[in-house]
Short mmCIF file of C-alpha atoms in Angstrom, two decimals:
data_model
loop_
_atom_site.label_atom_id
_atom_site.label_comp_id
_atom_site.label_asym_id
_atom_site.label_seq_id
_atom_site.Cartn_x
_atom_site.Cartn_y
_atom_site.Cartn_z
CA MET A 1 80.92 98.62 96.98
CA SER A 2 81.30 101.77 98.90
CA LEU A 3 80.58 101.71 102.60
CA ILE A 4 77.70 103.26 104.51
CA ILE A 5 77.35 104.46 108.09
CA THR A 6 74.20 103.17 109.79
CA ASP A 7 71.97 104.80 112.39
CA ASP A 8 73.96 102.96 115.06
CA CYS A 9 76.64 105.66 114.67
CA ILE A 10 77.45 107.34 118.00
CA ASN A 11 79.25 110.34 116.42
CA CYS A 12 82.51 109.47 118.13
CA ASP A 13 84.54 111.22 115.39
CA VAL A 14 87.13 108.44 114.96
CA CYS A 15 86.24 107.43 111.39
CA GLU A 16 86.44 110.81 109.66
CA PRO A 17 90.20 111.43 110.04
CA GLU A 18 90.99 107.82 109.05
CA CYS A 19 89.53 108.15 105.53
CA PRO A 20 92.32 108.76 103.02
CA ASN A 21 89.81 109.97 100.41
CA GLU A 22 88.01 112.45 102.69
CA ALA A 23 84.77 110.61 101.90
CA ILE A 24 83.41 110.80 105.47
CA PHE A 25 81.77 113.95 106.79
CA GLN A 26 79.36 115.00 109.53
CA GLY A 27 75.77 114.79 108.35
CA GLU A 28 72.72 116.27 110.04
CA GLU A 29 72.52 113.53 112.66
CA ILE A 30 75.35 111.06 112.04
CA TYR A 31 78.48 110.77 109.95
CA VAL A 32 77.95 110.09 106.24
CA ILE A 33 80.10 108.49 103.53
CA GLU A 34 80.12 110.03 100.05
CA PRO A 35 79.91 106.97 97.72
CA SER A 36 81.69 108.73 94.87
CA LYS A 37 84.79 109.14 97.07
CA CYS A 38 84.72 105.82 98.96
CA THR A 39 87.11 103.19 97.61
CA GLU A 40 86.98 100.95 100.71
CA CYS A 41 90.60 102.12 101.06
CA VAL A 42 91.57 100.22 97.89
CA GLY A 43 94.85 101.71 96.72
CA HIS A 44 95.67 103.01 100.19
CA PHE A 45 95.28 100.11 102.65
CA ASP A 46 94.40 96.41 102.71
CA GLU A 47 91.25 97.03 104.78
CA PRO A 48 88.82 99.93 105.17
CA GLN A 49 90.31 102.02 107.94
CA CYS A 50 86.99 103.45 109.13
CA GLN A 51 85.72 99.92 109.82
CA GLN A 52 88.89 99.14 111.77
CA VAL A 53 88.47 102.05 114.19
CA CYS A 54 84.67 102.11 114.55
CA PRO A 55 83.80 101.11 118.14
CA VAL A 56 80.20 100.15 117.32
CA ASP A 57 80.58 98.29 113.99
CA CYS A 58 78.21 100.59 112.13
CA ILE A 59 80.03 100.75 108.77
CA PRO A 60 78.92 97.88 106.50
CA LEU A 61 79.05 97.60 102.72
CA ASP A 62 76.43 99.73 101.01
CA PRO A 63 74.19 97.40 98.95
CA ASN A 64 73.04 100.39 96.88
CA HIS A 65 76.57 101.05 95.57
CA LYS A 66 77.97 97.74 94.35
CA GLU A 67 81.45 97.97 92.83
CA THR A 68 84.11 95.44 91.91
CA GLU A 69 87.70 95.60 93.13
CA GLU A 70 88.65 96.86 89.66
CA GLN A 71 86.05 99.64 89.80
CA LEU A 72 87.28 100.68 93.24
CA MET A 73 90.87 100.79 91.96
CA GLU A 74 89.79 102.90 88.98
CA LYS A 75 87.99 105.28 91.35
CA TYR A 76 91.15 105.46 93.50
CA LEU A 77 93.28 106.27 90.45
CA THR A 78 90.82 108.97 89.38
CA LEU A 79 90.63 110.51 92.86
CA THR A 80 94.41 110.61 93.20
CA GLY A 81 94.94 112.05 89.71
CA GLN A 82 96.72 108.95 88.40
CA LEU A 83 94.17 108.23 85.68
#
């Protein structure tokens, strides 16, 4: 699954620079994650970096974008030009 940022976001700006895929950007009110770019850091790190730095725990899995580990790895390979 990709991740999603909930309305609990306080716009602290710490998640955006942590995303190796540049999937996080400032939305109209809160930060947003682009599902087509989010790999949950698969291929880059063992854990999603945005979740690790978020001070309010507002970045859960997005139930509307379910993906397997293999699908996330394929997305990573596509995004990095290795596929």
